GROMACS .gro file of C-alpha atoms in nm:
model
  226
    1UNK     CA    1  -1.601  -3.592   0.049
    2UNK     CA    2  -1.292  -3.809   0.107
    3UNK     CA    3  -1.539  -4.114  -0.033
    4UNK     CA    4  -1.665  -3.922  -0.338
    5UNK     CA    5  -1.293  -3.884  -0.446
    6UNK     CA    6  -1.239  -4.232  -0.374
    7UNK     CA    7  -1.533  -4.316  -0.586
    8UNK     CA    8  -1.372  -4.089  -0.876
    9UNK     CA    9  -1.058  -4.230  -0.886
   10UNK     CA   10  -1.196  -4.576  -0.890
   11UNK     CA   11  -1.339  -4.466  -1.249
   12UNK     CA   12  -1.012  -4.335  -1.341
   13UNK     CA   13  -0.829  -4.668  -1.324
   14UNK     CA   14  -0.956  -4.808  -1.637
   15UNK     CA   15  -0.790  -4.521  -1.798
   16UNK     CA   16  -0.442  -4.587  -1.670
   17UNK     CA   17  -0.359  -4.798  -2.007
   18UNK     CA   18  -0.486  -4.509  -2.191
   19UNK     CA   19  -0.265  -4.304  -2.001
   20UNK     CA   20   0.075  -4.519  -2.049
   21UNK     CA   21   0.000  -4.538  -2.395
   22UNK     CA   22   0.007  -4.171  -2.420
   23UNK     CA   23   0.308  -4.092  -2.225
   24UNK     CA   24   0.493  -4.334  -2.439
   25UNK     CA   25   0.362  -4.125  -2.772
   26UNK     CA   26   0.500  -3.831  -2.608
   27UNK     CA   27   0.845  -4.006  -2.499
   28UNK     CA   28   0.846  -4.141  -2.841
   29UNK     CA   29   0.794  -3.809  -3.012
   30UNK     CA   30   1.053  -3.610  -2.783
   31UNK     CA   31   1.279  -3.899  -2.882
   32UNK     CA   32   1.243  -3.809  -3.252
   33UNK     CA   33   1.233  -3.459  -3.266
   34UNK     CA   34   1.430  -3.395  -2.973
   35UNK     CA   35   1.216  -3.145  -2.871
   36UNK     CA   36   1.109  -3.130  -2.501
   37UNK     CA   37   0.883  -2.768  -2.502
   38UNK     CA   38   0.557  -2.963  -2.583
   39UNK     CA   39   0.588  -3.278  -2.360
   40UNK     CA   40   0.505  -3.101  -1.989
   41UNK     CA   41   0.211  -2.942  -2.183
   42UNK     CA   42   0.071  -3.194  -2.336
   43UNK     CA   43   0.111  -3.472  -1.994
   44UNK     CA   44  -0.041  -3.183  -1.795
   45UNK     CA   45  -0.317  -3.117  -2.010
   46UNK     CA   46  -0.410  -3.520  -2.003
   47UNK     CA   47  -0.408  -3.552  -1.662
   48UNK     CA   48  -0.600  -3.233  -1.623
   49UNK     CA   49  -0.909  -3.319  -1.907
   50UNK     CA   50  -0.888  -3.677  -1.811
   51UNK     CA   51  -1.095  -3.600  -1.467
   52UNK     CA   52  -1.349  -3.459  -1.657
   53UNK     CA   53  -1.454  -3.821  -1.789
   54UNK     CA   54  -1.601  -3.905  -1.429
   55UNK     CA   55  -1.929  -3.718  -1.496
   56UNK     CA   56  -1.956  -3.944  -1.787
   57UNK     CA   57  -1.985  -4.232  -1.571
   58UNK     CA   58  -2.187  -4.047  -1.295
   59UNK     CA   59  -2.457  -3.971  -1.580
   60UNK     CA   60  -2.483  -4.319  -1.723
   61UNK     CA   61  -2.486  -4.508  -1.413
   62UNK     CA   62  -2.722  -4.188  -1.251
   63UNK     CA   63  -2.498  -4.213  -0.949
   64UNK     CA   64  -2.570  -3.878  -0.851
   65UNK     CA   65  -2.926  -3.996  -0.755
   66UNK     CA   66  -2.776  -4.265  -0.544
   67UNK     CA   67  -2.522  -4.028  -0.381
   68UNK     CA   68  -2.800  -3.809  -0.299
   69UNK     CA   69  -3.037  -4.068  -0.081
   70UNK     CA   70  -2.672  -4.125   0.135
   71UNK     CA   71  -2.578  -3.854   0.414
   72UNK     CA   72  -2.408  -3.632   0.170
   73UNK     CA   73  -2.503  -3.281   0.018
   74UNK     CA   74  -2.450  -3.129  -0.282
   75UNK     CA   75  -2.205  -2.881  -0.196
   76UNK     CA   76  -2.028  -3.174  -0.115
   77UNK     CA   77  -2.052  -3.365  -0.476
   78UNK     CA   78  -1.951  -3.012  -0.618
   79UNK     CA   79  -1.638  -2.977  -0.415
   80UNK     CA   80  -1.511  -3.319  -0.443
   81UNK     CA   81  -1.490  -3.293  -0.779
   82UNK     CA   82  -1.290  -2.896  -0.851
   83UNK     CA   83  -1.071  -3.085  -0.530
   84UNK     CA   84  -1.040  -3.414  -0.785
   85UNK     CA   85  -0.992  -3.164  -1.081
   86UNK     CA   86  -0.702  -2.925  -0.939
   87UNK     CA   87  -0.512  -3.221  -0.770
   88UNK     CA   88  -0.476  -3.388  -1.114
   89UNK     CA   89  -0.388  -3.099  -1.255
   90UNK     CA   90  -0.115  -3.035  -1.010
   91UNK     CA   91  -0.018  -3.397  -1.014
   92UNK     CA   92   0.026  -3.362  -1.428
   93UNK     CA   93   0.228  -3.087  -1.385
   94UNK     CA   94   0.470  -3.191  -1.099
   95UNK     CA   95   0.476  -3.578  -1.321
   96UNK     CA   96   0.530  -3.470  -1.662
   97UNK     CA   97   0.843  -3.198  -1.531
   98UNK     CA   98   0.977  -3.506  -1.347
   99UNK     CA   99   0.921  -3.734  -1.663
  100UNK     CA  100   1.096  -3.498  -1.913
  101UNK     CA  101   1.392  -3.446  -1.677
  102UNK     CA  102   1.451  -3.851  -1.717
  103UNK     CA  103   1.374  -3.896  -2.068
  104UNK     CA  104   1.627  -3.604  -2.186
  105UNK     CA  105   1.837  -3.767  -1.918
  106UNK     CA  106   1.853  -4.135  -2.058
  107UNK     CA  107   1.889  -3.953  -2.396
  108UNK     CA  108   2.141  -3.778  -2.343
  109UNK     CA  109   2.349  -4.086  -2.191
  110UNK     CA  110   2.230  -4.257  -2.527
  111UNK     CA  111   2.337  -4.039  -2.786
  112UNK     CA  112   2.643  -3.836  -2.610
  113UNK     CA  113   2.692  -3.660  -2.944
  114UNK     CA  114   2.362  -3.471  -2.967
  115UNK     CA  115   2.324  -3.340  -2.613
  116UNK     CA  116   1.975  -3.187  -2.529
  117UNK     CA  117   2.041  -2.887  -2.274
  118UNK     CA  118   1.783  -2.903  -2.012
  119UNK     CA  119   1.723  -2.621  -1.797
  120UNK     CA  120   1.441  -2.697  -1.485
  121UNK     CA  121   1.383  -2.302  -1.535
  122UNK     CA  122   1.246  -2.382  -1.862
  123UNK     CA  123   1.032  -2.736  -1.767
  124UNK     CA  124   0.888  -2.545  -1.470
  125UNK     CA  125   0.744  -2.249  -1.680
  126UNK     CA  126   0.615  -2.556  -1.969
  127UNK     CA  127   0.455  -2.727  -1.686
  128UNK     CA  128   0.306  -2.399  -1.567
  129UNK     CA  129   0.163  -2.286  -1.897
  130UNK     CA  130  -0.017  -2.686  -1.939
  131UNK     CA  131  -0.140  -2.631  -1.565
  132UNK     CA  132  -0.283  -2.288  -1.746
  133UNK     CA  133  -0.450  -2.468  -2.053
  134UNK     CA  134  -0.597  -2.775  -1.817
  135UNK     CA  135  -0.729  -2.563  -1.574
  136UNK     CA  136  -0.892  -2.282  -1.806
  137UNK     CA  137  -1.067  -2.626  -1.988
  138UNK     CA  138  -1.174  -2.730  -1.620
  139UNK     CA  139  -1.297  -2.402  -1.562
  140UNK     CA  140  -1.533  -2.350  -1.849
  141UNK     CA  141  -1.695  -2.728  -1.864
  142UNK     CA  142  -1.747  -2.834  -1.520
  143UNK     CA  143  -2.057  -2.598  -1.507
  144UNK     CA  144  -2.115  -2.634  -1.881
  145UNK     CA  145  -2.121  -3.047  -1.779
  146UNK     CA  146  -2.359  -2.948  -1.516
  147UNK     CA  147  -2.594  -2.762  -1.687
  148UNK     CA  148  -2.620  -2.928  -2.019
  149UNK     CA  149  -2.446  -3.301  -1.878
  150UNK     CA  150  -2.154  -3.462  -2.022
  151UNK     CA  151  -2.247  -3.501  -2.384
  152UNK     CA  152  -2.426  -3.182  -2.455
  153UNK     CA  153  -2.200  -3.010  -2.214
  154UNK     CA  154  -1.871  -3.061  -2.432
  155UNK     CA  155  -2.016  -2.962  -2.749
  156UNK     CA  156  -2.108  -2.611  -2.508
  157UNK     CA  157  -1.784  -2.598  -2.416
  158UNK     CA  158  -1.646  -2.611  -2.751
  159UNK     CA  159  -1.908  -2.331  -2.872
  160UNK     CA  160  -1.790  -2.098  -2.545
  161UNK     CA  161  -1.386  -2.209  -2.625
  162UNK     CA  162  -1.438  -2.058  -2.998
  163UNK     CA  163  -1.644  -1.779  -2.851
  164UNK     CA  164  -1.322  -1.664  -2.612
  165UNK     CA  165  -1.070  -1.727  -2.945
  166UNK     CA  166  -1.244  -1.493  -3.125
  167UNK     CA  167  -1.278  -1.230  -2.851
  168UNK     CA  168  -0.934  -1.233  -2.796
  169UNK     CA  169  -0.815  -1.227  -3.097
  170UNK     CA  170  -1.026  -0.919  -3.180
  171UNK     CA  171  -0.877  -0.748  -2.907
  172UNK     CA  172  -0.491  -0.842  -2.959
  173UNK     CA  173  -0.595  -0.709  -3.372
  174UNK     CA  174  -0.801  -0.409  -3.210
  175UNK     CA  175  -0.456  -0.349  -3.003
  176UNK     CA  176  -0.242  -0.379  -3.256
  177UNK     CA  177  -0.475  -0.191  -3.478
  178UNK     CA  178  -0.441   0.132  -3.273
  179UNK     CA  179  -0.105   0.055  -3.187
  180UNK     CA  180  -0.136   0.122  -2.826
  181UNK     CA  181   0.164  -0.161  -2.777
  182UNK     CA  182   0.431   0.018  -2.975
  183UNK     CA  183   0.645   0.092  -2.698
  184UNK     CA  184   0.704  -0.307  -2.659
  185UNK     CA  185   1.039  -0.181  -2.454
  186UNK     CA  186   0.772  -0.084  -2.180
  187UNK     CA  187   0.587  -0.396  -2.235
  188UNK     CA  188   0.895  -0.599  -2.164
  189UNK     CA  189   1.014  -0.421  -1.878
  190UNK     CA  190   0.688  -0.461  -1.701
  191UNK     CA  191   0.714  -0.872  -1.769
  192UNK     CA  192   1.032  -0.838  -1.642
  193UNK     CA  193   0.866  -0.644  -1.286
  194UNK     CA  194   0.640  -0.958  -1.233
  195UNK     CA  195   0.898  -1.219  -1.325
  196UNK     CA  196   0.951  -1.300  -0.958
  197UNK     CA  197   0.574  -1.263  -0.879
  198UNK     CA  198   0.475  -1.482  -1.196
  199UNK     CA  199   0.365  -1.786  -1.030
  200UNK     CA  200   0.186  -1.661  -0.773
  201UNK     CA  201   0.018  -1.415  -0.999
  202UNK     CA  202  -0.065  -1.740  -1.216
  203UNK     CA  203  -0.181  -1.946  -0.873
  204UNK     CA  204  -0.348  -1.626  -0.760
  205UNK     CA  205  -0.563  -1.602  -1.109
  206UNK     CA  206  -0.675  -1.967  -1.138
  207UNK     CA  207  -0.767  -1.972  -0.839
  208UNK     CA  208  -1.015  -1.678  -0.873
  209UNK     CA  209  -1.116  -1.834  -1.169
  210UNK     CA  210  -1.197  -2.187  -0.987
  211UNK     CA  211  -1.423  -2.013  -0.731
  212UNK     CA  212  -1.630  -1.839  -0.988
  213UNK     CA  213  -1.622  -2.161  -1.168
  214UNK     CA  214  -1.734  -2.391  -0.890
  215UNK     CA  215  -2.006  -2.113  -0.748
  216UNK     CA  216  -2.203  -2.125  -1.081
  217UNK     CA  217  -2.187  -2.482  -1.079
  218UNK     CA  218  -2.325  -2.487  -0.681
  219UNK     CA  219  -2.588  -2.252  -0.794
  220UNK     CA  220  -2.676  -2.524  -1.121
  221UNK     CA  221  -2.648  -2.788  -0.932
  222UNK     CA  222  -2.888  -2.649  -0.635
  223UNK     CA  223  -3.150  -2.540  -0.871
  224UNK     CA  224  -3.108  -2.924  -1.060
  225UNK     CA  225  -3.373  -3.193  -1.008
  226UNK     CA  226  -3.236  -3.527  -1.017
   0.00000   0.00000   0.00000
């Protein structure tokens, strides 16, 4: 497995210009608007979705066939990559918290007069809600790449990603609608229960969510002739 990753992360390198351009848009925008709330999403969500590109260059260069004539199975090729995929996602998170701490920092040494309060409270739970977005996106197209491949597989994804708007916002209106949240004093008390237990409930969830993931893309990927 360790070589499969290796093999991954080879790709990745011709994206790291891609990647410093982007961070400085983000720095670049926080230093205009002054606003830090969108720059831990947004560098979380990058690193997260960029893994997804290595299945483009497994299905151009068919290394998948290759893999599969070497001592490896296809448990294996699954595995490495939801390992690949939740390490970058981690890795986005823990980087673009530390990144925003030093660009508000330098700004604030800049311009004295227009000090940006930073609270690590606030970062963490930005960084949290990108590892949220990247991971639900990692969830849904790894077996829609599988099944349909890279090209086809995104344009799936996108159908399915509409597909879950709608249904949820059906059922927030069908909520409202019946007005089952009026007591929103209960509502926020309960929030206020799990506030300690938030991350872990968050961990806890995606986690679920990457084993279903990854076992219907083991069962695809078993039943897939190459």
């Amino acid at each position: 497995m360790k070589g499969l990753i290796k093999k991954d992360l080879l790709n990745l390198v011709s994206y790291k210009k891609s990647l410093v351009v982007m961070l400085f848009v983000v720095i670049a925008i926080v230093f205009g608007t002054g606003d830090i709330s969108f720059a831990p999403i947004i560098i979380t969500t990058m690193m997260g979705t960029i893994v997804l590109s290595t299945f483009s260059y497994d299905e151009i260069a068919k290394s998948d066939k290759y893999i599969l004539s070497l001592p490896v199975t296809r448990k294996e090729i699954v595995q490495s990559k939801y390992v690949l995929s939740i390490l970058f996602v981690a890795l986005g998170a823990i980087v673009s918290i530390a990144l925003t701490s030093i660009v508000v920092s330098i700004m604030n040494i800049v311009n004295p007069n227009q000090i940006i309060d930073i609270h690590l409270e606030d970062l963490f739970v930005y960084g949290i809600g990108g590892m949220f977005g990247a991971s639900l996106i990692q969830i849904i197209q790894i077996p829609s790449i599988y099944k349909w491949g890279a090209e086809r597989g995104k344009v799936q994804m996108f159908i399915v990603a509409m597909v879950i708007i709608a249904l949820v916002s059906g059922f927030i209106f069908g909520i409202k609608k019946l007005g089952i949240l009026t007591n929103f004093k209960m509502v926020e008390e309960l929030f206020h229960s799990l506030e300690n237990y938030l991350l872990f409930l968050i961990i806890g969830i995606l986690l679920l969510l990457y084993l279903v993931s990854y076992k219907i893309s083991l069962k695809i990927v078993q039943r897939k002739d190459y």
